[in-house]
mmCIF file of C-alpha atoms in Angstrom:
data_model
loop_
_atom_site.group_PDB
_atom_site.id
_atom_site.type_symbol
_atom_site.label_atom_id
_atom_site.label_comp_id
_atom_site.label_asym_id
_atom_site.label_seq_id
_atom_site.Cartn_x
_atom_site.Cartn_y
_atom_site.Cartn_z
ATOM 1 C CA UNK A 1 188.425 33.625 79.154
ATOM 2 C CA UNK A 2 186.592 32.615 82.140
ATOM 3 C CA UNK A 3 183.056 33.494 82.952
ATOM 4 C CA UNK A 4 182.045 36.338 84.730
ATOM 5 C CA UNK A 5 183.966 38.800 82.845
ATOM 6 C CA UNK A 6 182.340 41.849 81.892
ATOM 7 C CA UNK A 7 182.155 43.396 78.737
ATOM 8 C CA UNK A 8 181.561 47.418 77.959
ATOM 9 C CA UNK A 9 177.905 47.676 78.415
ATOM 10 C CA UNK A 10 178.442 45.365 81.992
ATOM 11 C CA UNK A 11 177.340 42.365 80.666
ATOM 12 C CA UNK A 12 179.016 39.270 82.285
ATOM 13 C CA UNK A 13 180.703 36.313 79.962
ATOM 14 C CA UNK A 14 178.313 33.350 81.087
ATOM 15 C CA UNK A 15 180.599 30.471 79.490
ATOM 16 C CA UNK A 16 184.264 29.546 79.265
ATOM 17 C CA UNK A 17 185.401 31.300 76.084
ATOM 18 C CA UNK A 18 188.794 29.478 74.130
ATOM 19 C CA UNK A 19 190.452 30.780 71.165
ATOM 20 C CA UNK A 20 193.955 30.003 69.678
ATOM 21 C CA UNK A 21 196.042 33.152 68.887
ATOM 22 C CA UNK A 22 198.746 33.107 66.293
ATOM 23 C CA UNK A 23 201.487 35.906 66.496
ATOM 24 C CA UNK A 24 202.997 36.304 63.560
ATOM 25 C CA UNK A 25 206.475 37.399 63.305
ATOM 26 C CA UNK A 26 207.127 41.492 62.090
ATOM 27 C CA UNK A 27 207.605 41.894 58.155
ATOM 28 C CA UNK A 28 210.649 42.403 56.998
ATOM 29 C CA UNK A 29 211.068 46.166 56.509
ATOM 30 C CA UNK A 30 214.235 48.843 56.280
ATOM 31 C CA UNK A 31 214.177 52.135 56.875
ATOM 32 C CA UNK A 32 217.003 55.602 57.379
ATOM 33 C CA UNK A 33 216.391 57.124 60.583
ATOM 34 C CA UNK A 34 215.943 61.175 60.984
ATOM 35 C CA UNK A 35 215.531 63.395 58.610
ATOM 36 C CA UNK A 36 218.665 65.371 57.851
ATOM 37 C CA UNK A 37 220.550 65.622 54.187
ATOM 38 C CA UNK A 38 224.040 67.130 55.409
ATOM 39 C CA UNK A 39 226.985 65.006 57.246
ATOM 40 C CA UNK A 40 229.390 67.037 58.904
ATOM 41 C CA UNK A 41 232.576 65.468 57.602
ATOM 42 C CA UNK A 42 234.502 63.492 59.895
ATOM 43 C CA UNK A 43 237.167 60.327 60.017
ATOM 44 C CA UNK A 44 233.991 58.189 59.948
ATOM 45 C CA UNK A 45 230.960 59.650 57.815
ATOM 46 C CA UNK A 46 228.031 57.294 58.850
ATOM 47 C CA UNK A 47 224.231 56.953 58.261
ATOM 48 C CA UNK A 48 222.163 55.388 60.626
ATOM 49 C CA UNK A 49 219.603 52.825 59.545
ATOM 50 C CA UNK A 50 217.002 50.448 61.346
ATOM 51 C CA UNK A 51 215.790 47.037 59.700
ATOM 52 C CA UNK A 52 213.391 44.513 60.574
ATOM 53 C CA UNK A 53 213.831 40.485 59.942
ATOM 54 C CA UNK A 54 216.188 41.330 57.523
ATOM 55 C CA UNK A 55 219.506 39.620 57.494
ATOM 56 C CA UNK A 56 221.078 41.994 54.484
ATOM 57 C CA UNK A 57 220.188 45.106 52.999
ATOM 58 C CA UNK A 58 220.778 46.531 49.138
ATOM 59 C CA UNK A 59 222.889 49.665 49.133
ATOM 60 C CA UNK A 60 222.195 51.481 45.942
ATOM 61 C CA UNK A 61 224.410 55.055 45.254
ATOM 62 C CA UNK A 62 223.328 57.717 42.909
ATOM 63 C CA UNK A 63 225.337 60.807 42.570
ATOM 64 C CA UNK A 64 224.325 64.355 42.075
ATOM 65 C CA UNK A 65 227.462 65.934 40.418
ATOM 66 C CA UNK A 66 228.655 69.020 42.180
ATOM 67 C CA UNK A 67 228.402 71.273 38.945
ATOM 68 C CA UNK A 68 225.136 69.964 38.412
ATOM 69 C CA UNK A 69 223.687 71.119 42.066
ATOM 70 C CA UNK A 70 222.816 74.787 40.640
ATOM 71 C CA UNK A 71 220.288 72.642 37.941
ATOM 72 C CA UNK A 72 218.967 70.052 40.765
ATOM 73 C CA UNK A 73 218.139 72.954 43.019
ATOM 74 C CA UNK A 74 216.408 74.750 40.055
ATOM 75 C CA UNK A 75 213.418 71.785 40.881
ATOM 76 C CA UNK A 76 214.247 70.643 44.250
ATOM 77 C CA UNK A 77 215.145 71.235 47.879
ATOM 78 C CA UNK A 78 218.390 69.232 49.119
ATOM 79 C CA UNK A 79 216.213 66.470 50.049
ATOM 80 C CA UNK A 80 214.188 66.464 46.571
ATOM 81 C CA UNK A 81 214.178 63.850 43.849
ATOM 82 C CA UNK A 82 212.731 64.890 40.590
ATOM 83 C CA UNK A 83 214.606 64.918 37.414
ATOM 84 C CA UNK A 84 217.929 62.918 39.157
ATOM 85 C CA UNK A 85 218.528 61.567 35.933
ATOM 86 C CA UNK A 86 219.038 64.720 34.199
ATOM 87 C CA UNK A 87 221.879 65.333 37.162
ATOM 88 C CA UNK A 88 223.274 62.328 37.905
ATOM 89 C CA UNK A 89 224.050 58.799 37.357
ATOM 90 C CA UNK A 90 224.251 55.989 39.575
ATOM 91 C CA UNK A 91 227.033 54.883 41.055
ATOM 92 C CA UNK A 92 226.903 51.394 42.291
ATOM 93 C CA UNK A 93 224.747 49.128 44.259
ATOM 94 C CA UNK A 94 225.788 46.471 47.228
ATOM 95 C CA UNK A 95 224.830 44.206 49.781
ATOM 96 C CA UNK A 96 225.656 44.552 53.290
ATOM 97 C CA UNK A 97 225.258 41.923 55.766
ATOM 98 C CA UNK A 98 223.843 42.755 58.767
ATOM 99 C CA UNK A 99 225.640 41.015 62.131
ATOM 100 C CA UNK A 100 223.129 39.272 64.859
ATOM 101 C CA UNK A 101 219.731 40.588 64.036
ATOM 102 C CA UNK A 102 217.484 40.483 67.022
ATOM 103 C CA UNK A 103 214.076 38.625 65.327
ATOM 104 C CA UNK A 104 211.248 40.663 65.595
ATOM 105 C CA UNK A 105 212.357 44.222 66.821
ATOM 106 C CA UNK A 106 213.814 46.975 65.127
ATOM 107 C CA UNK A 107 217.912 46.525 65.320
ATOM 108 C CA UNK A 108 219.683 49.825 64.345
ATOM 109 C CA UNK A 109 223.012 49.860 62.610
ATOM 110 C CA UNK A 110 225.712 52.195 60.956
ATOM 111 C CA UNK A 111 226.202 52.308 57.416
ATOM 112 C CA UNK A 112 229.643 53.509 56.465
ATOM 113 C CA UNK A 113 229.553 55.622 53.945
ATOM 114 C CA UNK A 114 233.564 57.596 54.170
ATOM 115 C CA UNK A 115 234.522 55.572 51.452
ATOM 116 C CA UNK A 116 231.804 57.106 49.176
ATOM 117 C CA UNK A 117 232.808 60.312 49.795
ATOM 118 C CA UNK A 118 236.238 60.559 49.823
ATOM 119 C CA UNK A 119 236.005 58.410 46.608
ATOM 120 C CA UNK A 120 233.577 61.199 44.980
ATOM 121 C CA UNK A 121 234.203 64.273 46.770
ATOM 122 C CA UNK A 122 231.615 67.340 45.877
ATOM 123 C CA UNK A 123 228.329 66.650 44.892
ATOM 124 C CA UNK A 124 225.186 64.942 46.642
ATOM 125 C CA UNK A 125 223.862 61.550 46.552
ATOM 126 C CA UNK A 126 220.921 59.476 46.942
ATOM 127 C CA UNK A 127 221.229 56.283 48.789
ATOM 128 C CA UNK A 128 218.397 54.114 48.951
ATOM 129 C CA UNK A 129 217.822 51.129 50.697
ATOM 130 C CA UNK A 130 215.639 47.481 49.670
ATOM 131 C CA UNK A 131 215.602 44.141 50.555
ATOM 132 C CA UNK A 132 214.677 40.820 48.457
ATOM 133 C CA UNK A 133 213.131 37.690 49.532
ATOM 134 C CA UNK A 134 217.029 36.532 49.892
ATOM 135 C CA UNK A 135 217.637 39.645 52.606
ATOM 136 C CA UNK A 136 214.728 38.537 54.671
ATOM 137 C CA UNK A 137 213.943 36.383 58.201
ATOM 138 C CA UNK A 138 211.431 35.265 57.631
ATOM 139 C CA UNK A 139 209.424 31.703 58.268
ATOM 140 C CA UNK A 140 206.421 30.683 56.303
ATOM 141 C CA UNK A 141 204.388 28.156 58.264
ATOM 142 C CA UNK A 142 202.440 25.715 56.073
ATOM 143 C CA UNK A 143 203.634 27.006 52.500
ATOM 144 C CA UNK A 144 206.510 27.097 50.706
ATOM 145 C CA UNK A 145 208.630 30.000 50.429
ATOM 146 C CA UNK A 146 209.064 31.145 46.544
ATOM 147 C CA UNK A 147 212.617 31.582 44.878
ATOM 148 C CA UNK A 148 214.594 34.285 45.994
ATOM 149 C CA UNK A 149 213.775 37.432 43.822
ATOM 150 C CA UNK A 150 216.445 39.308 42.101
ATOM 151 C CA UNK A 151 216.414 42.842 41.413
ATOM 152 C CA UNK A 152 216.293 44.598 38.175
ATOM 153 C CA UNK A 153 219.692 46.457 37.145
ATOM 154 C CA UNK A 154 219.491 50.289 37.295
ATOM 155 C CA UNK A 155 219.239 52.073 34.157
ATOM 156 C CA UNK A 156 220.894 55.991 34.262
ATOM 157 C CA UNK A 157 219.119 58.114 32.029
ATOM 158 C CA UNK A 158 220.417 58.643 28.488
ATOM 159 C CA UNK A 159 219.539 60.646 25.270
ATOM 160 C CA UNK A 160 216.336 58.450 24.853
ATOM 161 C CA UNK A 161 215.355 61.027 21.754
ATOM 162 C CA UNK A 162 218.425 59.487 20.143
ATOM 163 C CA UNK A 163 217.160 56.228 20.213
ATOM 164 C CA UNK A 164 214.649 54.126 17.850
ATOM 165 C CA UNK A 165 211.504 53.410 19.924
ATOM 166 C CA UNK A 166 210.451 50.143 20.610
ATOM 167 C CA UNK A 167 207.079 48.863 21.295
ATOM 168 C CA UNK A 168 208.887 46.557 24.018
ATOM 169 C CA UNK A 169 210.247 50.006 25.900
ATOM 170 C CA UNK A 170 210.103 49.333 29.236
ATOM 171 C CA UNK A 171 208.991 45.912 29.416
ATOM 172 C CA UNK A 172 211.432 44.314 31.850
ATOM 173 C CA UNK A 173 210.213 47.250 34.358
ATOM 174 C CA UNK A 174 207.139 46.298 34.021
ATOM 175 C CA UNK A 175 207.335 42.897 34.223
ATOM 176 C CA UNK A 176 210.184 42.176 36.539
ATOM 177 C CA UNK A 177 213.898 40.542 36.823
ATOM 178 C CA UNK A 178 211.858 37.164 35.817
ATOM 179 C CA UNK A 179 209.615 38.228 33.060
ATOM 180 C CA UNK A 180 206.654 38.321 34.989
ATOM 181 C CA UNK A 181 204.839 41.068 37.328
ATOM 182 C CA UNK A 182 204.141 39.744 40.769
ATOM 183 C CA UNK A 183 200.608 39.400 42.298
ATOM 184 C CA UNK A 184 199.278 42.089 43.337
ATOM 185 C CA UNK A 185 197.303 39.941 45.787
ATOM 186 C CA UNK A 186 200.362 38.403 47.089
ATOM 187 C CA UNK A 187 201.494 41.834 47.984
ATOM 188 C CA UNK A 188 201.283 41.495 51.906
ATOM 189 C CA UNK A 189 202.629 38.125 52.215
ATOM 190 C CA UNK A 190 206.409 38.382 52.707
ATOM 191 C CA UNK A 191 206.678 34.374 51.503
ATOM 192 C CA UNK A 192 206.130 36.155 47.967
ATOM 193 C CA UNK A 193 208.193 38.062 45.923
ATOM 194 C CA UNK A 194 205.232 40.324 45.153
ATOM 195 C CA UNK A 195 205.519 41.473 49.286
ATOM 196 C CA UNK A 196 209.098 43.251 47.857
ATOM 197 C CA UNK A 197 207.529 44.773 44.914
ATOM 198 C CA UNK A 198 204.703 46.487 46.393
ATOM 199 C CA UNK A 199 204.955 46.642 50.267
ATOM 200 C CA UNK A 200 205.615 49.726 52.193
ATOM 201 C CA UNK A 201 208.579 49.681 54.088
ATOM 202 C CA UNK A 202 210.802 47.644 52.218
ATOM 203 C CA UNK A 203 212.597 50.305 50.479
ATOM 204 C CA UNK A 204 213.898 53.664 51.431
ATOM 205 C CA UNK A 205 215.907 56.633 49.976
ATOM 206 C CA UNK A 206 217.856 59.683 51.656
ATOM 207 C CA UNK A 207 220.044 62.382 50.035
ATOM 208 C CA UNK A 208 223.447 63.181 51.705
ATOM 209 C CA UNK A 209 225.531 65.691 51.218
ATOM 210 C CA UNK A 210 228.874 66.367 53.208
ATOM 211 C CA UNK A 211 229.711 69.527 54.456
ATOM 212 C CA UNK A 212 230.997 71.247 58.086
ATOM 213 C CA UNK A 213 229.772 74.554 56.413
ATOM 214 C CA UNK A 214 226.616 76.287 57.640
ATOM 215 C CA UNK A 215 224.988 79.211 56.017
ATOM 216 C CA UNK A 216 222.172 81.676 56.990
ATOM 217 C CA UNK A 217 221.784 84.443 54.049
ATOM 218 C CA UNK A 218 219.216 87.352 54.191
ATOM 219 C CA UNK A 219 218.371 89.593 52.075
ATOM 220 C CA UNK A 220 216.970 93.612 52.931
ATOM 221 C CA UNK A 221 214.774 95.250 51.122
ATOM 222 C CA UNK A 222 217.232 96.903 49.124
ATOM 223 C CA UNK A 223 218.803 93.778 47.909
ATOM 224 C CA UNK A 224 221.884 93.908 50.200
ATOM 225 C CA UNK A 225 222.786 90.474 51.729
ATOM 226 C CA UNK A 226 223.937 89.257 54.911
ATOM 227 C CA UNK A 227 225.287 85.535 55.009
ATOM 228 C CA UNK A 228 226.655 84.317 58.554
ATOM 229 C CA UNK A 229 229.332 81.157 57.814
ATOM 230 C CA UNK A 230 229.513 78.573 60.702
ATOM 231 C CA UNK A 231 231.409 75.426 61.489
ATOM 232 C CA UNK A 232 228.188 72.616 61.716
ATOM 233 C CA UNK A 233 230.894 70.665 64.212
ATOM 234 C CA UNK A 234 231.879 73.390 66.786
ATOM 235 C CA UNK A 235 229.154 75.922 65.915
ATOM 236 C CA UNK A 236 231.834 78.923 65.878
ATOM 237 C CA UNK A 237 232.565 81.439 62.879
ATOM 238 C CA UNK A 238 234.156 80.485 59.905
ATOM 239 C CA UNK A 239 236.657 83.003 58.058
ATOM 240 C CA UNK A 240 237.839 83.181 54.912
ATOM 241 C CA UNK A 241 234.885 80.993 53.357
ATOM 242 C CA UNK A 242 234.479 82.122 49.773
ATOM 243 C CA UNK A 243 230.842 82.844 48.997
ATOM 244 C CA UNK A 244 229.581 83.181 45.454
ATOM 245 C CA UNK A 245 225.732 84.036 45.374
ATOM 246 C CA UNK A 246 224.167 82.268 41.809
ATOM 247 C CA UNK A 247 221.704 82.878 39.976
ATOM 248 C CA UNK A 248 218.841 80.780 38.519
ATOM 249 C CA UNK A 249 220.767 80.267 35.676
ATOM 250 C CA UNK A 250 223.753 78.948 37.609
ATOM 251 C CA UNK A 251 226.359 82.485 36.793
ATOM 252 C CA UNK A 252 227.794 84.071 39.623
ATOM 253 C CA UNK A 253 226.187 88.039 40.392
ATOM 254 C CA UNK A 254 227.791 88.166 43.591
ATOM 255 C CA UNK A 255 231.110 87.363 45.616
ATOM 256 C CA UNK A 256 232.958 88.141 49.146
ATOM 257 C CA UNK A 257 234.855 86.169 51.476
ATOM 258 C CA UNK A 258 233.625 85.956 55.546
ATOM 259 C CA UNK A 259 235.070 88.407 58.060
ATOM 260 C CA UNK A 260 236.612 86.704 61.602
ATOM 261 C CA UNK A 261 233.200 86.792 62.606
ATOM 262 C CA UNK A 262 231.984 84.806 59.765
ATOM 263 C CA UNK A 263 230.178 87.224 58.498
ATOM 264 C CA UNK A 264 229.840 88.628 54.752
ATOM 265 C CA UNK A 265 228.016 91.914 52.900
ATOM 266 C CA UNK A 266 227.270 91.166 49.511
ATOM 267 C CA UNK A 267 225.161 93.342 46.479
ATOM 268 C CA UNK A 268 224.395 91.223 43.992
ATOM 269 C CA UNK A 269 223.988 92.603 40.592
ATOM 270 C CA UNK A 270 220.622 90.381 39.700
ATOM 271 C CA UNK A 271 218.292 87.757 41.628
ATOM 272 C CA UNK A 272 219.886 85.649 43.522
ATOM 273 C CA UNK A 273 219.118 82.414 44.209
ATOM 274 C CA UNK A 274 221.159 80.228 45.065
ATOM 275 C CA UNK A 275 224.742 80.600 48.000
ATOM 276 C CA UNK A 276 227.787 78.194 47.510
ATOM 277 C CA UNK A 277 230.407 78.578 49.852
ATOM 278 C CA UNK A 278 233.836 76.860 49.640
ATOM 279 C CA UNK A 279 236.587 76.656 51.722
ATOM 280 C CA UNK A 280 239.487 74.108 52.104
ATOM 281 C CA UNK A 281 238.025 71.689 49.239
ATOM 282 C CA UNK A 282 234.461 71.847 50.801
#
């Protein structure tokens, strides 16, 4: 900085100033991108996802089963995620490779998920997204890098009641794949396993669910319902979709089938609370 510069108040620098700046590369970080839960089915069902430094990225599948949605939307919106274990189970977890990650900037990519869902048709599922020390790009000037971490293995939820309790319960999630918790202080410094513990950013979940059927239902004050049926794809009218209005017990009090207009009246006998529409194995 040469002299003569001025500062805020108008002050002028009176010597030659020198300073040595270090930029430090981005953390490695993942993330989904938008915000929507329904894919409108297609050849090629695919979620879109940015990372960070990272050369790979852990794919880990839960599913919601279909005749389990009525009980997950008892607590939850379609993006919600309490009491999955009562619903679901998990599926499987991979690692995908990610091709010629440009350092430092967010590269986005495609994550093919048509397998998944022809595979495991109906239903919804939660993919979520994390990285280890092993997924990142990363260089750590001046120390050395620690082993590559390893996730823990995902536990589905069982009849724990069922089960003699153990003062140990719990104890590898606690302390980690290697028997030890990380350091907390250690918990910005992506040299350190600790960084992939604790660090925002390095893990991410979505719900998907695939469907080209759109509802809108309304109800009057007299309890009379109007549900419009739509194709998400084309945005026209969808006939002969089979609605069955639920209620929050999960038993049908309702049912009609849309109009050429997609349109349907229905009275149900109760509360509803819940629409599901089918048509053609949707």
């Amino acid at each position: 900085l040469e002299p003569g510069i001025r500062n805020s108040k108008g002050d002028r620098l009176e010597e030659r100033a020198q300073q040595t700046v270090t930029f430090a590369s981005a953390k490695p970080q993942v993330r989904f991108v938008g915000k929507g839960v329904i894919l409108p089915e297609n050849k090629v069902l695919s979620v879109p996802l940015e990372a960070v430094n990272v050369r790979s990225v852990r794919i880990t599948a839960f599913r919601v089963y279909d005749d389990n949605m009525g009980q997950f939307l008892q607590v939850n919106k379609l993006d919600g995620t309490q009491e999955l274990g009562r619903v679901g189970r998990y599926l499987w977890r991979k690692t995908v490779h990610l091709s010629a990650p440009e350092p430092n900037k967010w590269n986005r990519y495609n994550l093919d998920v048509t397998e998944l869902f022809e595979k495991h048709p109906g239903g919804l599922f939660r993919l979520t997204l994390s990285i280890t020390r092993a997924d990142a790009v990363y260089t750590c000037p001046g120390e050395t890098p620690e082993a590559d971490g390893v996730e823990a293995p995902f536990q589905n939820e069982e009849d724990y009641a069922q089960r003699e309790a153990s003062s140990w319960d719990y104890a590898e999630e606690y302390y980690g794949a290697y028997g030890e918790r990380g350091n907390w202080a250690d918990r910005e410094n992506p040299c350190r396993n600790a960084y992939y513990q604790y660090a925002p950013g390095v893990r991410d979940a979505r719900n998907f669910l695939s469907s080209n059927i759109g509802l809108v239902a309304k109800r009057d004050q007299r309890g009379q319902m109007l549900i419009v049926a739509t194709d998400l794809r084309t945005s026209q009218p969808l006939k002969g979709v089979k609605l069955t209005v639920l209620n929050f017990q999960n038993q049908p009090i309702g049912t009609a089938d849309s109009d050429g207009d997609g349109l349907a009246e229905i009275k149900p006998n109760g509360a509803p609370f819940v629409v599901l529409a089918e048509k053609g194995g949707e």
